[in-house]
Amino acid sequence: MTTICRDTTVTLWSASGLSRAADASAAILHRIRPARVKLHGSPSSLKSEARAVAFRVRAWLGDDCEIAFGVAGDAGGKLSLPELHKRRFAVAETAHACGVGYVELNCESRWKLDQPGFRAEDAAAWVAELTADGIVVGHSAYDQPTLHGSYPW
């Protein structure tokens, strides 16, 4: 098979879960054979589905396919703070188990509005947990562009 997009990163996401996203994307992944596939979801969905989906993607594309995570940073806004932190820190464990070297935190409105559990110190603790395992951490924020200047950090 010809690789036509080797330097491309493809993001897999579905409101129905990562497994559904992988199923829906299998044919195009086989066709374009990207170097990297980013699995995007909440900390809970990454914990429950990422290992199996990463295994499937590497089976399709080869063991050299890089798997990255995109983490829905706003997820868990109704959880208690201890539970919210526990789920976030589980991302590092799951990333390590999947051989992930890059995690992108997608921080949207809750982070921009300075809400409890979504403050600079929370982000710093999460980044420290991830980087302690040697993971490179990135940031994205696509939604609510009018709020981007309001980040308190």
mmCIF file of C-alpha atoms in Angstrom:
data_model
loop_
_atom_site.group_PDB
_atom_site.id
_atom_site.type_symbol
_atom_site.label_atom_id
_atom_site.label_comp_id
_atom_site.label_asym_id
_atom_site.label_seq_id
_atom_site.Cartn_x
_atom_site.Cartn_y
_atom_site.Cartn_z
ATOM 1 C CA MET A 1 0.000 0.000 0.000
ATOM 2 C CA THR A 2 1.218 3.496 -0.795
ATOM 3 C CA THR A 3 1.708 5.955 2.004
ATOM 4 C CA ILE A 4 0.373 9.287 0.838
ATOM 5 C CA CYS A 5 0.311 11.357 4.027
ATOM 6 C CA ARG A 6 3.200 10.103 6.123
ATOM 7 C CA ASP A 7 3.786 13.378 8.010
ATOM 8 C CA THR A 8 0.125 13.863 8.867
ATOM 9 C CA THR A 9 -1.502 13.481 12.257
ATOM 10 C CA VAL A 10 -5.066 12.214 12.136
ATOM 11 C CA THR A 11 -7.309 12.852 15.133
ATOM 12 C CA LEU A 12 -9.862 10.201 16.037
ATOM 13 C CA TRP A 13 -12.848 11.436 18.000
ATOM 14 C CA SER A 14 -16.521 10.588 18.194
ATOM 15 C CA ALA A 15 -19.224 11.487 20.672
ATOM 16 C CA SER A 16 -19.933 7.746 20.600
ATOM 17 C CA GLY A 17 -16.413 6.876 21.786
ATOM 18 C CA LEU A 18 -12.961 6.086 20.477
ATOM 19 C CA SER A 19 -13.871 2.583 19.289
ATOM 20 C CA ARG A 20 -16.595 4.008 17.053
ATOM 21 C CA ALA A 21 -14.198 6.687 15.811
ATOM 22 C CA ALA A 22 -11.656 4.000 14.908
ATOM 23 C CA ASP A 23 -14.283 1.882 13.146
ATOM 24 C CA ALA A 24 -15.476 4.873 11.128
ATOM 25 C CA SER A 25 -11.908 5.849 10.204
ATOM 26 C CA ALA A 26 -10.371 2.459 9.432
ATOM 27 C CA ALA A 27 -10.630 2.673 5.642
ATOM 28 C CA ILE A 28 -9.135 6.152 5.403
ATOM 29 C CA LEU A 29 -6.377 5.283 7.882
ATOM 30 C CA HIS A 30 -5.446 2.280 5.732
ATOM 31 C CA ARG A 31 -5.419 4.503 2.674
ATOM 32 C CA ILE A 32 -3.426 7.484 3.907
ATOM 33 C CA ARG A 33 -1.257 5.677 6.486
ATOM 34 C CA PRO A 34 -0.468 8.646 8.746
ATOM 35 C CA ALA A 35 2.647 8.678 10.899
ATOM 36 C CA ARG A 36 0.642 9.732 13.948
ATOM 37 C CA VAL A 37 -2.871 9.124 15.193
ATOM 38 C CA LYS A 38 -4.193 11.256 18.032
ATOM 39 C CA LEU A 39 -6.891 9.656 20.154
ATOM 40 C CA HIS A 40 -9.075 12.452 21.507
ATOM 41 C CA GLY A 41 -11.451 12.060 24.415
ATOM 42 C CA SER A 42 -12.179 12.773 28.036
ATOM 43 C CA PRO A 43 -9.808 11.385 30.669
ATOM 44 C CA SER A 44 -12.397 8.673 31.396
ATOM 45 C CA SER A 45 -12.808 7.650 27.768
ATOM 46 C CA LEU A 46 -9.044 7.548 27.245
ATOM 47 C CA LYS A 47 -8.670 5.351 30.310
ATOM 48 C CA SER A 48 -11.413 2.952 29.226
ATOM 49 C CA GLU A 49 -10.806 2.779 25.458
ATOM 50 C CA ALA A 50 -7.369 4.074 24.463
ATOM 51 C CA ARG A 51 -5.362 0.884 25.007
ATOM 52 C CA ALA A 52 -7.604 -1.218 22.780
ATOM 53 C CA VAL A 53 -7.871 1.471 20.098
ATOM 54 C CA ALA A 54 -4.111 2.121 20.114
ATOM 55 C CA PHE A 55 -3.526 -1.618 19.653
ATOM 56 C CA ARG A 56 -5.947 -1.705 16.706
ATOM 57 C CA VAL A 57 -4.443 1.361 15.058
ATOM 58 C CA ARG A 58 -0.925 -0.050 15.347
ATOM 59 C CA ALA A 59 -2.136 -3.376 13.962
ATOM 60 C CA TRP A 60 -3.489 -1.509 10.924
ATOM 61 C CA LEU A 61 -0.605 0.920 10.427
ATOM 62 C CA GLY A 62 2.405 -0.795 11.955
ATOM 63 C CA ASP A 63 4.145 -0.637 15.296
ATOM 64 C CA ASP A 64 5.995 2.503 14.235
ATOM 65 C CA CYS A 65 2.742 4.483 14.119
ATOM 66 C CA GLU A 66 2.967 7.128 16.830
ATOM 67 C CA ILE A 67 -0.053 7.358 19.100
ATOM 68 C CA ALA A 68 -0.808 10.683 20.791
ATOM 69 C CA PHE A 69 -3.622 11.718 23.099
ATOM 70 C CA GLY A 70 -5.870 14.731 22.892
ATOM 71 C CA VAL A 71 -7.543 15.275 26.244
ATOM 72 C CA ALA A 72 -10.845 17.096 26.536
ATOM 73 C CA GLY A 73 -9.706 19.397 29.303
ATOM 74 C CA ASP A 74 -13.193 20.624 30.171
ATOM 75 C CA ALA A 75 -14.482 17.130 30.896
ATOM 76 C CA GLY A 76 -15.579 16.382 34.425
ATOM 77 C CA GLY A 77 -16.875 19.777 35.440
ATOM 78 C CA LYS A 78 -19.573 18.218 37.652
ATOM 79 C CA LEU A 79 -17.193 15.893 39.513
ATOM 80 C CA SER A 80 -15.779 16.487 42.962
ATOM 81 C CA LEU A 81 -12.302 18.012 42.825
ATOM 82 C CA PRO A 82 -10.585 14.827 44.141
ATOM 83 C CA GLU A 83 -12.357 12.701 41.510
ATOM 84 C CA LEU A 84 -11.575 15.229 38.777
ATOM 85 C CA HIS A 85 -7.867 15.156 39.666
ATOM 86 C CA LYS A 86 -7.853 11.357 39.936
ATOM 87 C CA ARG A 87 -9.268 11.024 36.407
ATOM 88 C CA ARG A 88 -6.821 13.564 35.006
ATOM 89 C CA PHE A 89 -3.832 11.838 36.548
ATOM 90 C CA ALA A 90 -5.013 8.486 35.134
ATOM 91 C CA VAL A 91 -4.236 9.960 31.702
ATOM 92 C CA ALA A 92 -0.500 9.740 32.475
ATOM 93 C CA GLU A 93 -0.791 6.074 33.444
ATOM 94 C CA THR A 94 -2.807 5.256 30.328
ATOM 95 C CA ALA A 95 -0.434 7.228 28.095
ATOM 96 C CA HIS A 96 2.531 5.331 29.505
ATOM 97 C CA ALA A 97 0.771 1.992 28.948
ATOM 98 C CA CYS A 98 0.047 2.955 25.318
ATOM 99 C CA GLY A 99 3.558 4.214 24.579
ATOM 100 C CA VAL A 100 2.261 7.760 24.079
ATOM 101 C CA GLY A 101 4.907 10.468 23.953
ATOM 102 C CA TYR A 102 2.674 13.493 23.325
ATOM 103 C CA VAL A 103 -0.475 14.603 25.121
ATOM 104 C CA GLU A 104 -2.389 17.668 24.003
ATOM 105 C CA LEU A 105 -4.605 19.313 26.597
ATOM 106 C CA ASN A 106 -7.627 20.837 24.888
ATOM 107 C CA CYS A 107 -8.680 23.436 27.445
ATOM 108 C CA GLU A 108 -11.867 25.274 26.664
ATOM 109 C CA SER A 109 -14.368 27.516 28.477
ATOM 110 C CA ARG A 110 -14.023 26.208 32.035
ATOM 111 C CA TRP A 111 -10.303 26.988 31.952
ATOM 112 C CA LYS A 112 -10.945 30.417 30.501
ATOM 113 C CA LEU A 113 -13.484 31.316 33.179
ATOM 114 C CA ASP A 114 -11.281 30.520 36.199
ATOM 115 C CA GLN A 115 -13.568 27.868 37.688
ATOM 116 C CA PRO A 116 -12.582 25.621 40.637
ATOM 117 C CA GLY A 117 -10.577 22.665 39.360
ATOM 118 C CA PHE A 118 -9.792 24.532 36.140
ATOM 119 C CA ARG A 119 -7.184 27.040 37.318
ATOM 120 C CA ALA A 120 -3.506 27.599 36.619
ATOM 121 C CA GLU A 121 -2.424 25.481 39.586
ATOM 122 C CA ASP A 122 -4.611 22.605 38.352
ATOM 123 C CA ALA A 123 -3.065 22.819 34.899
ATOM 124 C CA ALA A 124 0.437 22.982 36.402
ATOM 125 C CA ALA A 125 -0.179 19.862 38.507
ATOM 126 C CA TRP A 126 -1.557 17.976 35.509
ATOM 127 C CA VAL A 127 1.373 18.985 33.299
ATOM 128 C CA ALA A 128 3.843 18.018 36.047
ATOM 129 C CA GLU A 129 2.251 14.568 36.299
ATOM 130 C CA LEU A 130 2.462 14.025 32.554
ATOM 131 C CA THR A 131 5.986 15.364 32.073
ATOM 132 C CA ALA A 132 7.272 13.306 35.012
ATOM 133 C CA ASP A 133 6.678 10.289 32.775
ATOM 134 C CA GLY A 134 8.641 11.937 29.944
ATOM 135 C CA ILE A 135 5.544 12.945 28.008
ATOM 136 C CA VAL A 136 5.625 16.125 25.939
ATOM 137 C CA VAL A 137 2.558 18.256 26.678
ATOM 138 C CA GLY A 138 0.881 20.606 24.241
ATOM 139 C CA HIS A 139 -2.168 22.825 24.414
ATOM 140 C CA SER A 140 -5.065 23.573 22.126
ATOM 141 C CA ALA A 141 -8.159 25.709 22.530
ATOM 142 C CA TYR A 142 -10.421 25.906 19.513
ATOM 143 C CA ASP A 143 -13.705 26.874 21.062
ATOM 144 C CA GLN A 144 -14.892 30.253 22.341
ATOM 145 C CA PRO A 145 -12.098 32.338 20.739
ATOM 146 C CA THR A 146 -13.481 35.478 22.343
ATOM 147 C CA LEU A 147 -12.494 34.000 25.724
ATOM 148 C CA HIS A 148 -8.890 33.179 24.803
ATOM 149 C CA GLY A 149 -7.632 36.480 26.182
ATOM 150 C CA SER A 150 -9.334 35.805 29.493
ATOM 151 C CA TYR A 151 -7.099 32.903 30.501
ATOM 152 C CA PRO A 152 -6.051 33.892 34.012
ATOM 153 C CA TRP A 153 -2.770 32.101 33.389
#
